[in-house]
XYZ file of C-alpha atoms in Angstrom:
395
model
C -4.124 16.870 10.259
C -6.201 16.320 7.122
C -7.885 12.913 7.217
C -8.555 11.156 3.907
C -10.643 7.979 3.852
C -10.438 5.728 0.787
C -13.088 3.059 0.221
C -11.791 0.192 -1.918
C -8.375 -1.465 -2.091
C -8.082 -2.752 -5.605
C -5.398 -1.299 -7.839
C -7.083 2.133 -7.915
C -7.542 2.542 -4.163
C -4.049 1.213 -3.456
C -2.460 3.546 -6.006
C -4.282 6.545 -4.546
C -3.246 5.584 -1.012
C 0.411 5.270 -1.979
C 0.418 8.496 -3.980
C -1.081 10.471 -1.094
C 1.154 8.759 1.466
C 4.144 10.595 0.028
C 2.649 13.950 1.059
C 3.334 15.234 4.566
C 0.468 16.299 6.804
C -2.099 13.746 5.634
C -3.707 10.984 7.664
C -4.905 8.250 5.294
C -7.238 5.346 6.045
C -8.244 2.668 3.532
C -11.337 0.497 4.018
C -12.386 -2.608 2.127
C -14.787 -5.432 2.863
C -12.310 -7.849 1.228
C -8.579 -8.402 1.252
C -6.607 -6.206 -1.198
C -6.459 -6.962 -4.935
C -9.757 -8.814 -5.145
C -12.551 -8.134 -7.626
C -11.602 -6.890 -11.079
C -7.979 -6.286 -10.043
C -7.475 -9.940 -9.157
C -8.835 -11.038 -12.535
C -6.978 -8.546 -14.743
C -4.203 -9.443 -17.189
C -2.269 -6.235 -16.522
C -1.660 -5.377 -20.187
C -0.896 -1.625 -20.310
C -1.934 -0.430 -23.762
C -0.973 3.212 -23.723
C 1.227 4.255 -26.633
C -0.337 1.620 -28.875
C -3.824 2.961 -28.125
C -5.489 4.991 -30.863
C -6.236 7.756 -28.346
C -4.292 10.819 -29.481
C -5.744 13.805 -27.623
C -7.740 14.965 -24.635
C -8.106 13.379 -21.227
C -8.118 9.723 -22.456
C -4.702 10.102 -24.109
C -3.176 12.275 -21.377
C -4.076 9.708 -18.720
C -2.633 6.842 -20.762
C 0.601 8.647 -21.525
C 1.102 9.774 -17.959
C 0.427 6.306 -16.566
C 2.744 4.401 -18.919
C 5.557 6.846 -18.256
C 4.910 6.623 -14.508
C 5.149 2.833 -14.455
C 8.717 2.862 -15.740
C 9.693 4.731 -12.563
C 7.057 3.362 -10.180
C 8.026 -0.297 -10.557
C 11.691 0.096 -9.500
C 10.627 2.560 -6.802
C 8.257 0.025 -5.256
C 10.672 -2.889 -5.674
C 13.328 -0.956 -3.757
C 10.849 -0.005 -1.049
C 9.459 -3.517 -0.429
C 12.747 -5.280 -1.232
C 11.334 -7.831 -3.653
C 10.601 -7.964 -7.404
C 7.212 -7.314 -8.980
C 6.511 -9.571 -11.964
C 6.358 -7.475 -15.114
C 7.292 -7.585 -18.792
C 9.197 -4.741 -20.448
C 9.399 -6.364 -23.897
C 6.478 -4.288 -25.116
C 3.229 -5.093 -26.910
C 2.979 -6.599 -30.394
C -0.337 -5.955 -32.161
C -1.228 -8.232 -35.081
C -3.039 -6.503 -37.939
C -5.601 -8.644 -39.747
C -7.480 -8.375 -43.060
C -9.835 -5.432 -42.909
C -7.671 -3.441 -40.505
C -6.980 0.136 -41.612
C -3.209 0.117 -42.086
C -3.220 3.781 -43.127
C -4.711 4.639 -39.762
C -1.904 2.734 -38.067
C 0.688 4.544 -40.189
C -0.777 7.867 -39.110
C -0.610 6.794 -35.462
C 3.026 5.750 -35.871
C 3.814 9.191 -37.306
C 1.949 10.958 -34.483
C 3.727 8.984 -31.779
C 7.164 9.407 -33.342
C 6.591 13.168 -33.695
C 5.767 13.158 -30.001
C 8.984 11.334 -29.163
C 7.266 8.023 -28.444
C 8.538 4.855 -30.156
C 5.998 2.938 -32.223
C 6.895 0.728 -35.177
C 5.065 -0.909 -38.066
C 6.546 -4.246 -39.121
C 6.046 -6.174 -42.311
C 5.623 -9.948 -42.302
C 9.335 -10.601 -42.750
C 10.211 -8.514 -39.698
C 7.471 -10.185 -37.686
C 8.657 -13.667 -38.617
C 12.236 -12.810 -37.741
C 11.456 -11.317 -34.313
C 8.581 -13.626 -33.342
C 8.817 -16.922 -35.268
C 6.139 -18.532 -33.063
C 3.432 -16.470 -34.781
C 1.444 -17.955 -37.642
C 1.354 -15.155 -40.223
C -0.994 -16.595 -42.846
C -3.753 -14.139 -41.989
C -1.587 -11.335 -40.580
C -1.092 -8.294 -42.826
C 1.333 -6.334 -40.630
C 2.274 -5.841 -36.998
C 2.547 -2.802 -34.723
C 5.207 -2.920 -32.052
C 5.152 -0.645 -29.001
C 8.370 -1.038 -26.985
C 7.346 1.439 -24.273
C 4.080 -0.247 -23.294
C 4.390 -3.040 -20.761
C 2.569 -5.675 -18.727
C 2.531 -6.144 -14.965
C 1.065 -8.622 -12.494
C -1.905 -6.678 -11.046
C -2.070 -8.572 -7.743
C 1.648 -8.259 -7.017
C 1.515 -4.576 -7.928
C -1.455 -3.875 -5.656
C 0.091 -5.718 -2.718
C 3.322 -3.781 -3.261
C 1.424 -0.488 -3.231
C -0.321 -1.488 0.003
C 2.936 -2.498 1.690
C 4.713 0.660 0.560
C 1.794 2.825 1.709
C 1.807 1.078 5.088
C 5.500 1.886 5.434
C 4.532 5.510 4.849
C 1.941 5.402 7.628
C -1.315 4.549 5.845
C -3.833 2.561 7.930
C -5.641 -0.291 6.172
C -8.780 -1.979 7.543
C -10.030 -5.077 5.712
C -13.251 -6.953 6.389
C -14.906 -3.612 7.129
C -17.881 -1.802 5.612
C -19.409 1.619 6.130
C -22.448 1.451 8.394
C -23.349 5.143 8.429
C -22.299 8.474 6.977
C -22.666 11.640 9.021
C -23.150 14.623 6.711
C -23.699 18.324 7.342
C -25.449 20.886 5.162
C -23.507 23.721 3.534
C -24.742 26.771 1.649
C -25.975 26.457 -1.941
C -27.671 23.113 -1.284
C -24.361 21.298 -0.890
C -23.186 18.875 1.755
C -20.045 17.633 3.382
C -19.337 14.176 4.742
C -17.758 14.743 8.151
C -17.836 11.348 9.821
C -18.103 7.649 8.977
C -19.168 4.868 11.279
C -17.875 1.472 10.184
C -18.786 -2.076 11.028
C -16.742 -5.250 10.877
C -17.920 -8.234 8.880
C -16.451 -10.347 11.679
C -18.820 -10.049 14.641
C -15.947 -10.838 17.007
C -14.067 -7.733 15.971
C -14.928 -4.146 16.763
C -14.599 -1.766 13.833
C -13.266 1.753 14.421
C -15.388 4.888 14.234
C -13.657 7.311 11.908
C -14.249 10.934 12.866
C -13.276 14.210 11.253
C -13.225 12.999 7.658
C -11.884 15.801 5.483
C -12.065 13.851 2.229
C -13.824 10.663 1.198
C -12.513 8.894 -1.925
C -14.654 6.074 -3.291
C -12.635 3.642 -5.399
C -14.621 0.450 -4.921
C -15.206 -0.500 -8.550
C -18.597 -2.139 -8.983
C -19.293 -1.497 -5.300
C -18.768 2.258 -5.583
C -22.330 3.366 -6.193
C -23.981 0.842 -3.831
C -21.714 1.831 -0.953
C -22.712 5.464 -1.450
C -26.438 4.888 -1.084
C -26.173 5.716 2.592
C -24.551 9.062 1.980
C -27.490 10.254 -0.075
C -29.828 10.047 2.934
C -32.668 11.433 0.851
C -30.658 14.453 -0.257
C -29.983 13.265 -3.797
C -32.360 11.401 -6.016
C -29.566 10.020 -8.176
C -25.821 9.731 -8.009
C -24.018 12.116 -10.286
C -20.464 13.043 -11.042
C -19.350 16.659 -11.196
C -16.300 17.369 -13.298
C -14.154 20.476 -13.145
C -16.254 21.842 -16.004
C -19.223 21.730 -13.599
C -21.099 19.462 -15.989
C -23.232 16.909 -14.168
C -23.174 13.347 -15.458
C -25.769 10.833 -14.292
C -24.410 7.353 -14.647
C -24.540 3.789 -13.491
C -21.843 1.130 -13.366
C -22.541 -2.245 -14.955
C -20.533 -5.471 -14.676
C -18.811 -6.780 -17.799
C -17.417 -10.257 -17.254
C -14.080 -11.485 -18.552
C -12.684 -15.023 -18.582
C -9.035 -15.996 -18.981
C -6.676 -18.991 -18.908
C -3.282 -19.787 -17.406
C -1.381 -22.166 -19.674
C 1.759 -24.255 -19.259
C 3.458 -24.814 -22.607
C 5.818 -27.634 -23.427
C 8.543 -25.107 -24.214
C 8.912 -21.330 -24.500
C 7.429 -19.701 -27.588
C 9.686 -17.823 -29.979
C 12.913 -16.099 -29.063
C 13.778 -16.203 -25.364
C 15.339 -12.746 -25.536
C 12.183 -11.147 -26.960
C 8.868 -12.063 -25.358
C 6.333 -9.262 -25.836
C 2.630 -9.469 -25.140
C 0.951 -10.565 -28.371
C -2.495 -9.203 -29.096
C -4.746 -9.794 -32.053
C -8.508 -9.765 -32.597
C -8.893 -8.608 -28.957
C -7.103 -11.712 -27.648
C -3.996 -11.284 -25.485
C -1.189 -13.840 -25.113
C 0.850 -12.802 -22.074
C 4.156 -14.485 -21.131
C 4.256 -14.898 -17.346
C 6.967 -17.533 -16.952
C 9.530 -19.345 -19.024
C 6.849 -21.524 -20.640
C 3.708 -20.112 -19.003
C 1.136 -17.791 -20.510
C -2.046 -15.974 -19.622
C -4.588 -15.926 -22.430
C -7.707 -13.783 -22.418
C -10.102 -12.285 -22.156
C -13.757 -12.530 -23.040
C -16.085 -9.508 -22.947
C -19.514 -10.586 -21.663
C -22.297 -8.100 -20.948
C -25.277 -8.543 -18.595
C -28.449 -10.138 -19.907
C -31.878 -8.474 -20.010
C -32.357 -8.891 -16.256
C -28.927 -7.516 -15.412
C -27.183 -10.816 -14.673
C -23.855 -11.784 -16.178
C -22.935 -15.461 -16.300
C -19.709 -16.855 -17.733
C -20.212 -18.545 -21.110
C -17.636 -21.328 -21.479
C -18.025 -21.350 -25.261
C -16.696 -17.777 -25.419
C -13.574 -18.790 -23.518
C -13.154 -21.714 -25.925
C -13.219 -19.214 -28.804
C -10.544 -17.093 -27.132
C -8.336 -20.165 -26.784
C -8.964 -21.176 -30.395
C -8.014 -17.685 -31.558
C -4.834 -17.719 -29.481
C -3.872 -21.078 -31.053
C -4.498 -19.640 -34.520
C -1.861 -16.992 -33.772
C 0.553 -19.271 -31.880
C -0.115 -22.890 -32.959
C 2.246 -24.314 -30.317
C -0.320 -23.344 -27.672
C -2.439 -26.270 -28.856
C -0.124 -28.556 -26.857
C -0.272 -26.429 -23.704
C -1.829 -27.617 -20.447
C -4.490 -25.479 -18.809
C -3.339 -24.765 -15.244
C -6.193 -22.490 -14.284
C -9.303 -20.785 -15.560
C -10.677 -17.676 -13.931
C -13.118 -14.862 -14.447
C -13.865 -11.440 -13.045
C -16.171 -8.513 -13.659
C -15.055 -5.116 -14.846
C -16.831 -1.883 -13.801
C -18.132 -0.194 -16.955
C -19.845 3.198 -16.569
C -22.962 4.034 -18.554
C -23.786 7.671 -19.153
C -20.195 8.626 -18.301
C -16.963 7.988 -20.230
C -14.589 5.619 -18.478
C -13.204 6.261 -15.965
C -15.443 8.264 -13.616
C -13.081 10.503 -11.677
C -14.426 13.631 -10.014
C -16.716 15.049 -7.335
C -19.915 13.363 -6.238
C -22.644 15.844 -7.166
C -23.868 17.799 -4.159
C -20.862 17.041 -1.951
C -17.821 19.255 -1.412
C -15.475 16.566 -0.164
C -16.549 13.267 -1.748
C -14.600 12.073 -4.778
C -15.268 9.140 -7.084
C -12.411 7.207 -8.708
C -14.136 4.269 -10.331
C -15.550 2.800 -13.542
C -12.208 2.138 -15.268
C -13.692 -0.765 -17.264
C -10.778 -2.585 -18.968
C -8.090 -0.039 -18.091
C -7.933 -0.003 -14.310
C -4.334 -1.181 -14.051
C -3.228 1.032 -16.919
C -4.838 4.194 -15.555
C -4.112 3.728 -11.847
C -1.158 6.173 -11.696
C -3.013 8.886 -13.630
C -6.103 8.413 -11.469
C -4.030 8.718 -8.303
C -2.451 11.909 -9.602
C -5.869 13.359 -10.504
C -7.219 12.646 -7.014
C -4.111 14.163 -5.447
C -4.565 17.363 -7.447
C -8.235 17.674 -6.507
C -7.404 17.291 -2.828
C -4.179 19.256 -2.558
C -5.300 22.139 -4.767
C -8.493 22.674 -2.755
C -8.481 24.907 0.292
C -9.478 23.063 3.473
C -10.249 26.284 5.314
C -13.781 26.560 3.982
C -14.594 23.123 5.353
């Protein structure tokens, strides 16, 4: 039986585990030093900007389109399997155009999407005011509405994927790290990871030794490259990613911090029968309850020494911008503030999905930056294809 080990149980690792769990003949083990849905997944807003994205060709667009379409089937599939609802919003995404925005570019995108059979609409101010009267339109020039894009609670989704994968026989081990990789040399200066020895972060528990690893999938976000240092064992001077084109890409993953707010309004905003995610000037207003909203998020890069520290003034600006779009939010109560770091690749377009250079059976699925939740289904499908379409006999 082919044994696949996945390191990392955020949205990406969980999606890969569930996708592979539907294939007969696979033994799947997931390892994580934390509980599921921590890290960047736990801090995400879950806004899935696919159709409304300006990506129109190549891998970036194909992954977005595939993922958005998958979610419309995946959500009810998971809800039926775990027998409980997953919080999500199917009212679409409403993008506010501001002075200086290229409306002709938006018109071209609308035409491209409609020619491709994907709904995307451009609204004038009158339409916007009629559908979403809570929006202050004094500085808005137009609005783009994407009814097919959606928003989902990332934590609930990840936990649902884990539960569904467990029902399909996947083994999950939390509070566990990799202590040692056992690799063997292959011809052409390549290697194969054949065994992993793990250790428990709880000294009272004994961690399992995982033998006969056919595939290792690293989906640990910011922890992906650090956790692979042991596998290099002097064989590789730098970590690289090998794509199907056989181009080698040296890269690193840097943390980009984001802060967000959970608000309780005095009353629901706008029409109760139409509550899309509102986005403008890179600020998202996400309905998550009858009168509750998530608002975010900041984009904060590391300083000169590589540290990233939350700047409260940037979160204040996000809140001020949200109020400028929806003035009623000025009366809202802040229930919670939170932050998280996103894994942003440098030297490699996001995300980094492919073979670890020099290894025949080690795959990376990481560096999704701000689109981890959006691209989880497409990433899982890509990993499945790389594994299933490769002959195991030569290993």
